[in-house]
Amino acid sequence: MPEQNRQYIFASRPVGYPKESDFNLVSSPMPTPGDGEVLIRTCYLSVDPYMRGRMRKSKSYAASLEIGDVVLGGTVGQVVNSKHPDFHEGDIVKSYLGWQEYGVAAGNSIQKVDPSLAPISTALGVLGMPGLTAYFGLLETGQLEDGEHVLVSGAAGAVGSTVGQIAKIKGCRVVGVAGTDEKINHVVNDLGFDDAFNYNSVTDYDAKLQALCSDGVDVYFDNTGGPVTDAVFLNINLRGRMVICGQISQYNLQEPDLGPRLLWQLITKRARVEGMLVSDFAERHEDGLRQMGEWVRAGKLKYKETITEGLENAASAFISMLKGGNIGKQLVKVSEPE
Ligand code: NAP
Ligand code: FER
């Protein structure tokens, strides 16, 4: 084991899109676990859109990152030294160590990952936080009924690609929105969406939705916000549901964007707009993972990962994901499990 650890430290609050200089890669002494703790070597770390929100100094559902903190985030790694009776050297565990090569975690804050059930990276994607967001957001917040008409933005990403496939499993008609033609091809030809469009090559979103969702939208799963979401208000069906999962088009703006002006559509359509947080379903995550694991192993739920190699590339992988560089879940591979 090396004598030094390597960590990515939060160096400055981003203005607009983050820059690599907002993060510092540093060496630090290797941590040692105390009683009840384990030392973990990171195999994969996750970069996610919510991290951009934590880099802002504001009151939210979770505390902001402070300058000098290790950048936070979910990780999958291997136990190298355990002072907790439930964990042993070699175990694969999910934890929240952030952007670093090694870290110490309390045994009661980590979960074992069974490498025989699925590749361990999936614990950060389709069988992790993004997959659970799709599952509970669509089925619980969205109250999806079999055979309904579903529209999903951010369709080729970790959450959106899973949303569309769950809706197909439920016999729905699914239309996706994403930012490149390659992503459109992927969701239609590889994942089985009924249709999709590239929001970068369309200007009249209302006309596009009328064409592709000619029977209207029963459930809109929103990962992005922005002008596509504005147009959905004009195409929502009677008793439709709009699940506000993410608004990534807004996360890197320096000034707040205009608010929605089409809320009156909700009156005539008696439609509902509701925000959701995956952590609100925490007591049911195990049930969700059981179902999702079955779908993955049965080949009904596919997943793609964009894997960047090396801790030193975590900041660029994060920035690339915010700008649409990923298809499926964006991960950083830090080390190989032994
Ligand atoms: P992701 O979709 O895998 O990656 C982010 C994607 O956002 C990019 O690939 C990019 O794809 C798209 N994007 C970036 N800027 C955009 C813009 N201006 N307009 C439209 N799309 C844009 O990320 P994810 O992890 O699956 O997360 C998706 C959304 O769900 C995020 O908004 C995230 O905050 C939210 N989320 C919410 C919860 C919750 O509990 N509420 C939990 C997890 C995630 P394109 O090439 O298509 O632009
Ligand atoms: C969580 C709740 C929400 C969480 C992430 C999110 C990592 C993501 C929210 C977003 O992307 O907007 O507990 O844990």
Coordinates of C-alpha atoms and ligand atoms in Angstrom, one line a residue:
M1 CA 0.0 0.0 0.0
P2 CA 1.4 3.5 -0.8
E3 CA 2.4 5.8 2.0
Q4 CA 0.5 8.7 0.6
N5 CA -3.2 9.1 -0.4
R6 CA -4.3 11.3 -3.3
Q7 CA -7.4 13.5 -3.0
Y8 CA -9.3 16.1 -5.0
I9 CA -9.9 19.2 -2.9
F10 CA -12.6 21.8 -3.6
A11 CA -10.6 24.9 -4.3
S12 CA -13.0 27.6 -5.5
R13 CA -16.8 28.0 -6.0
P14 CA -17.4 27.7 -9.8
V15 CA -18.8 30.7 -11.6
G16 CA -20.9 29.3 -14.5
Y17 CA -19.5 25.9 -15.6
P18 CA -16.9 24.6 -13.3
K19 CA -13.2 24.8 -14.5
E20 CA -10.5 22.3 -13.7
S21 CA -8.8 25.0 -11.6
D22 CA -11.8 24.9 -9.2
F23 CA -10.3 21.6 -7.9
N24 CA -6.8 20.8 -6.6
L25 CA -5.3 17.3 -6.7
V26 CA -3.2 16.9 -3.6
S27 CA -1.2 14.2 -1.7
S28 CA -2.0 13.6 1.9
P29 CA -1.0 11.0 4.6
M30 CA -2.6 7.6 4.3
P31 CA -5.5 7.5 6.8
T32 CA -5.8 4.8 9.4
P33 CA -9.0 3.2 10.5
G34 CA -10.1 3.4 14.2
D35 CA -12.4 1.1 16.0
G36 CA -15.5 0.4 14.0
E37 CA -14.0 1.8 10.9
V38 CA -12.6 0.4 7.6
L39 CA -9.9 1.6 5.2
I40 CA -11.2 1.4 1.6
R41 CA -9.4 1.7 -1.7
T42 CA -11.6 3.4 -4.3
C43 CA -12.3 1.4 -7.5
Y44 CA -14.9 3.7 -9.1
L45 CA -16.1 7.1 -8.1
S46 CA -19.3 8.7 -9.3
V47 CA -19.6 12.2 -10.8
D48 CA -23.2 13.5 -10.7
P49 CA -25.1 16.7 -11.5
Y50 CA -26.1 17.3 -7.9
M51 CA -22.5 17.9 -7.0
R52 CA -22.7 21.2 -8.9
G53 CA -25.5 22.3 -6.5
R54 CA -23.3 21.4 -3.5
M55 CA -20.6 23.7 -4.8
R56 CA -22.9 26.7 -4.4
K57 CA -23.2 28.4 -1.0
S58 CA -26.9 28.1 -0.4
K59 CA -29.5 26.5 1.9
S60 CA -30.7 23.2 0.4
Y61 CA -31.7 19.7 1.4
A62 CA -28.0 19.0 2.0
A63 CA -25.0 21.0 3.3
S64 CA -22.8 22.9 0.8
L65 CA -19.2 21.8 0.2
E66 CA -16.7 24.1 1.9
I67 CA -13.4 25.3 0.3
G68 CA -10.7 22.8 1.3
D69 CA -13.1 19.8 1.6
V70 CA -12.5 16.6 -0.4
V71 CA -15.0 16.7 -3.2
L72 CA -18.0 14.6 -2.1
G73 CA -19.6 11.7 -3.9
G74 CA -20.5 8.0 -4.0
T75 CA -17.8 5.4 -4.4
V76 CA -17.4 1.7 -4.8
G77 CA -14.2 0.2 -3.4
Q78 CA -12.4 -2.6 -1.8
V79 CA -11.7 -3.0 1.9
V80 CA -8.0 -3.0 2.6
N81 CA -8.0 -2.9 6.4
S82 CA -11.0 -3.5 8.7
K83 CA -11.6 -2.6 12.3
H84 CA -15.3 -3.5 12.0
P85 CA -16.5 -7.1 12.6
D86 CA -18.9 -7.1 9.6
F87 CA -16.2 -6.2 7.0
H88 CA -13.1 -8.1 5.9
E89 CA -10.2 -7.4 3.6
G90 CA -11.2 -7.8 0.0
D91 CA -14.9 -7.0 0.5
I92 CA -16.4 -4.8 -2.1
V93 CA -18.4 -1.9 -0.5
K94 CA -20.4 1.1 -1.5
S95 CA -19.5 4.2 0.4
Y96 CA -19.4 8.0 0.2
L97 CA -15.7 8.7 0.2
G98 CA -15.7 11.3 -2.6
W99 CA -12.9 12.0 -5.0
Q100 CA -9.9 10.2 -3.4
E101 CA -7.9 7.0 -3.8
Y102 CA -8.3 5.8 -0.2
G103 CA -10.6 6.7 2.6
V104 CA -11.8 5.7 6.0
A105 CA -15.5 5.1 6.7
A106 CA -17.5 4.0 9.7
G107 CA -18.7 0.4 9.2
N108 CA -22.3 1.5 9.8
S109 CA -22.2 4.0 7.0
I110 CA -21.2 1.6 4.2
Q111 CA -23.0 -1.3 2.3
K112 CA -21.6 -4.5 0.9
V113 CA -21.8 -5.0 -2.9
D114 CA -22.1 -8.6 -4.2
P115 CA -19.8 -8.8 -7.3
S116 CA -21.5 -12.0 -8.4
L117 CA -24.8 -10.3 -9.0
A118 CA -23.7 -7.5 -11.4
P119 CA -20.5 -5.6 -12.3
I120 CA -19.6 -3.5 -9.2
S121 CA -19.7 -0.2 -11.1
T122 CA -23.5 -0.6 -11.4
A123 CA -23.8 0.1 -7.7
L124 CA -23.2 3.8 -8.7
G125 CA -25.5 3.7 -11.7
V126 CA -28.4 1.5 -12.8
L127 CA -28.3 -0.4 -9.5
G128 CA -27.5 2.7 -7.4
M129 CA -28.7 6.2 -6.7
P130 CA -29.6 7.1 -10.4
G131 CA -31.4 3.9 -11.0
L132 CA -33.5 4.3 -7.8
T133 CA -34.3 7.9 -8.8
A134 CA -35.7 6.6 -12.1
Y135 CA -37.6 3.8 -10.4
F136 CA -39.3 5.7 -7.6
G137 CA -39.6 9.0 -9.5
L138 CA -41.5 7.3 -12.4
L139 CA -43.6 4.7 -10.5
E140 CA -44.3 6.6 -7.2
T141 CA -44.0 10.3 -7.9
G142 CA -45.2 9.9 -11.5
Q143 CA -47.8 7.3 -10.6
L144 CA -47.3 5.7 -14.0
E145 CA -50.1 3.5 -15.3
D146 CA -49.5 0.7 -17.8
G147 CA -49.8 1.8 -21.4
E148 CA -49.5 5.6 -20.8
H149 CA -47.6 8.1 -22.9
V150 CA -44.3 9.1 -21.4
L151 CA -41.8 11.8 -22.3
V152 CA -38.4 11.9 -20.6
S153 CA -35.7 14.6 -20.9
G154 CA -32.0 13.8 -20.3
A155 CA -33.0 10.6 -22.0
A156 CA -29.6 9.1 -22.7
G157 CA -28.2 9.8 -19.2
A158 CA -28.0 7.6 -16.1
V159 CA -31.5 8.5 -14.8
G160 CA -33.3 9.2 -18.1
S161 CA -32.2 6.0 -19.9
T162 CA -33.5 3.9 -17.0
V163 CA -36.8 5.9 -16.8
G164 CA -37.5 5.2 -20.5
Q165 CA -36.8 1.5 -20.2
I166 CA -38.9 1.0 -17.0
A167 CA -41.7 2.8 -18.9
K168 CA -41.3 0.3 -21.8
I169 CA -41.4 -2.6 -19.3
K170 CA -44.7 -1.2 -18.2
G171 CA -46.1 -1.2 -21.7
C172 CA -45.9 2.5 -22.2
R173 CA -45.2 4.6 -25.3
V174 CA -41.9 6.4 -24.6
V175 CA -40.4 9.5 -26.3
G176 CA -36.9 10.8 -25.3
V177 CA -35.2 14.1 -25.5
A178 CA -31.4 14.3 -25.6
G179 CA -28.6 16.6 -27.0
T180 CA -26.9 14.6 -29.8
D181 CA -27.9 12.4 -32.7
E182 CA -25.7 9.6 -31.3
K183 CA -27.8 9.7 -28.1
I184 CA -31.0 9.7 -30.1
N185 CA -29.9 6.6 -32.0
H186 CA -28.9 4.9 -28.7
V187 CA -32.2 5.4 -26.9
V188 CA -34.3 4.3 -29.9
N189 CA -32.1 1.5 -31.4
D190 CA -30.4 0.1 -28.3
L191 CA -32.9 0.9 -25.5
G192 CA -36.2 0.5 -27.3
F193 CA -37.6 4.0 -27.0
D194 CA -40.5 4.6 -29.5
D195 CA -39.1 7.9 -30.6
A196 CA -36.7 10.7 -29.6
F197 CA -35.4 14.1 -30.7
N198 CA -32.3 16.1 -30.4
Y199 CA -33.1 19.4 -28.7
N200 CA -30.1 21.0 -30.3
S201 CA -31.5 20.6 -33.8
V202 CA -35.0 21.8 -33.1
T203 CA -36.3 25.3 -32.4
D204 CA -40.0 24.9 -32.1
Y205 CA -40.4 22.4 -29.2
D206 CA -44.2 22.7 -29.1
A207 CA -44.5 21.6 -32.8
K208 CA -42.0 18.8 -32.2
L209 CA -43.9 17.5 -29.2
Q210 CA -47.2 17.7 -31.1
A211 CA -45.6 15.6 -33.9
L212 CA -43.9 13.0 -31.7
C213 CA -46.4 12.8 -28.9
S214 CA -49.6 13.2 -30.9
D215 CA -51.7 11.7 -28.1
G216 CA -50.2 14.1 -25.6
V217 CA -48.1 13.4 -22.5
D218 CA -49.4 11.5 -19.5
V219 CA -46.2 11.5 -17.6
Y220 CA -43.3 13.9 -18.2
F221 CA -40.1 12.9 -16.4
D222 CA -38.0 16.0 -16.3
N223 CA -34.2 15.8 -15.9
T224 CA -33.3 19.1 -17.6
G225 CA -35.9 21.9 -17.4
G226 CA -35.5 24.8 -19.8
P227 CA -37.5 25.4 -23.0
V228 CA -38.4 21.8 -23.6
T229 CA -40.1 21.7 -20.3
D230 CA -41.9 24.9 -21.1
A231 CA -43.4 23.3 -24.2
V232 CA -44.6 20.2 -22.2
F233 CA -47.1 22.5 -20.4
L234 CA -48.8 22.9 -23.8
N235 CA -48.9 19.1 -24.4
I236 CA -49.7 17.6 -21.0
N237 CA -52.8 15.4 -20.9
L238 CA -55.8 15.6 -18.6
R239 CA -54.6 14.5 -15.1
G240 CA -51.0 14.3 -16.4
R241 CA -48.0 14.3 -14.1
M242 CA -44.8 16.2 -14.4
V243 CA -42.0 14.7 -12.3
I244 CA -39.4 17.3 -11.6
C245 CA -36.3 15.2 -11.0
G246 CA -33.6 17.5 -12.2
Q247 CA -33.1 20.9 -13.9
I248 CA -29.6 20.5 -15.2
S249 CA -30.1 23.3 -17.8
Q250 CA -30.2 25.7 -14.9
Y251 CA -27.4 24.5 -12.7
N252 CA -24.5 26.4 -14.4
L253 CA -26.4 29.7 -15.0
Q254 CA -25.0 32.8 -13.3
E255 CA -28.4 34.5 -13.2
P256 CA -31.8 32.8 -12.6
D257 CA -33.7 32.0 -15.8
L258 CA -37.3 33.1 -16.4
G259 CA -40.0 31.1 -14.5
P260 CA -42.8 29.1 -16.1
R261 CA -45.5 31.2 -17.7
L262 CA -47.8 28.4 -18.8
L263 CA -49.0 27.2 -15.4
W264 CA -52.6 28.0 -16.4
Q265 CA -52.4 24.8 -18.5
L266 CA -52.4 22.9 -15.2
I267 CA -55.9 24.3 -14.5
T268 CA -57.6 23.2 -17.6
K269 CA -55.7 19.8 -17.6
R270 CA -56.0 19.3 -13.8
A271 CA -52.3 18.2 -14.1
R272 CA -49.8 18.0 -11.3
V273 CA -46.1 19.1 -11.1
E274 CA -44.2 17.6 -8.3
G275 CA -40.5 17.6 -7.3
M276 CA -38.9 14.4 -6.0
L277 CA -35.8 13.4 -4.1
V278 CA -34.5 9.8 -4.2
S279 CA -33.6 10.0 -0.5
D280 CA -37.3 10.4 0.4
F281 CA -37.7 6.7 -0.6
A282 CA -34.7 5.5 1.5
E283 CA -36.7 2.8 3.4
R284 CA -37.8 1.3 0.1
H285 CA -34.5 1.4 -1.7
E286 CA -33.8 -2.3 -1.1
D287 CA -37.1 -3.3 -2.7
G288 CA -36.4 -1.1 -5.6
L289 CA -32.9 -2.6 -6.1
R290 CA -34.3 -6.1 -5.9
Q291 CA -36.7 -5.4 -8.8
M292 CA -34.1 -3.5 -10.8
G293 CA -31.5 -6.2 -10.3
E294 CA -34.0 -8.8 -11.7
W295 CA -34.7 -6.6 -14.7
V296 CA -31.0 -6.2 -15.4
R297 CA -30.2 -9.9 -15.0
A298 CA -33.2 -10.7 -17.3
G299 CA -31.8 -8.4 -20.0
K300 CA -34.9 -6.2 -19.8
L301 CA -33.1 -3.2 -18.4
K302 CA -29.9 -2.3 -20.2
Y303 CA -27.3 0.2 -19.1
K304 CA -24.3 2.0 -20.6
E305 CA -21.4 3.6 -18.7
T306 CA -18.9 6.3 -19.8
I307 CA -15.8 5.4 -17.9
T308 CA -12.9 7.9 -17.5
E309 CA -9.7 6.4 -16.3
G310 CA -7.7 7.8 -13.4
L311 CA -8.4 9.9 -10.3
E312 CA -6.5 12.8 -11.9
N313 CA -9.2 13.0 -14.5
A314 CA -12.2 13.3 -12.1
A315 CA -12.6 17.0 -12.5
S316 CA -12.6 16.8 -16.3
A317 CA -15.0 13.9 -16.2
F318 CA -17.4 15.9 -14.0
I319 CA -17.2 19.0 -16.3
S320 CA -17.6 16.8 -19.4
M321 CA -20.8 15.2 -17.9
L322 CA -22.3 18.6 -17.1
K323 CA -21.7 19.5 -20.8
G324 CA -23.2 16.3 -22.2
G325 CA -20.0 14.2 -22.8
N326 CA -21.5 11.1 -21.3
I327 CA -23.9 8.4 -22.6
G328 CA -25.4 6.5 -19.6
K329 CA -23.7 6.8 -16.3
Q330 CA -20.5 8.9 -16.1
L331 CA -17.9 7.2 -13.8
V332 CA -14.2 7.5 -13.0
K333 CA -12.2 4.3 -12.6
V334 CA -9.6 4.8 -9.9
S335 CA -8.2 1.3 -9.4
E336 CA -8.9 -2.4 -10.3
P337 CA -10.4 -4.6 -7.6
E338 CA -8.0 -7.5 -6.7
Ligands
NAP1 P1 -26.9 12.4 -16.8 O1 -28.2 12.6 -17.5 O2 -26.2 11.1 -16.9 O3 -25.9 13.5 -17.2 C1 -26.2 14.8 -17.4 C2 -26.8 15.1 -18.8 O4 -27.4 16.4 -18.7 C3 -25.7 15.4 -19.8 O5 -25.2 14.2 -20.4 C4 -26.4 16.2 -20.8 O6 -27.0 15.4 -21.9 C5 -27.6 16.8 -20.0 N1 -27.6 18.3 -20.1 C6 -26.5 19.1 -19.7 N2 -26.9 20.4 -20.0 C7 -28.1 20.4 -20.5 C8 -29.0 21.4 -20.9 N3 -28.7 22.7 -20.9 N4 -30.2 21.1 -21.4 C9 -30.6 19.8 -21.4 N5 -29.8 18.7 -21.0 C10 -28.6 19.1 -20.6 O7 -27.1 12.7 -15.2 P2 -28.0 11.9 -14.2 O8 -27.1 11.6 -13.1 O9 -28.8 10.9 -14.9 O10 -29.0 13.1 -13.7 C11 -30.0 13.5 -14.5 C12 -30.8 14.6 -13.8 O11 -31.5 14.0 -12.7 C13 -30.0 15.7 -13.3 O12 -30.8 16.9 -13.5 C14 -29.9 15.4 -11.8 O13 -29.7 16.6 -11.0 C15 -31.2 14.7 -11.5 N6 -31.2 13.8 -10.4 C16 -32.1 14.0 -9.4 C17 -32.2 13.2 -8.3 C18 -33.3 13.4 -7.3 O14 -33.3 12.7 -6.3 N7 -34.1 14.4 -7.6 C19 -31.3 12.1 -8.2 C20 -30.4 11.9 -9.2 C21 -30.3 12.8 -10.3 P3 -27.4 16.0 -23.3 O15 -26.3 15.7 -24.3 O16 -28.7 15.3 -23.6 O17 -27.6 17.5 -23.1
FER2 C1 -29.8 12.4 -2.5 C2 -30.9 13.1 -3.0 C3 -30.8 13.7 -4.2 C4 -28.6 12.3 -3.3 C5 -28.6 12.9 -4.5 C6 -29.7 13.6 -5.0 C7 -26.4 11.6 -3.3 C8 -29.6 14.2 -6.3 C9 -30.3 15.3 -6.6 C10 -30.2 16.0 -7.9 O1 -29.4 15.6 -8.7 O2 -30.9 17.0 -8.1 O3 -29.8 11.9 -1.3 O4 -27.6 11.6 -2.7

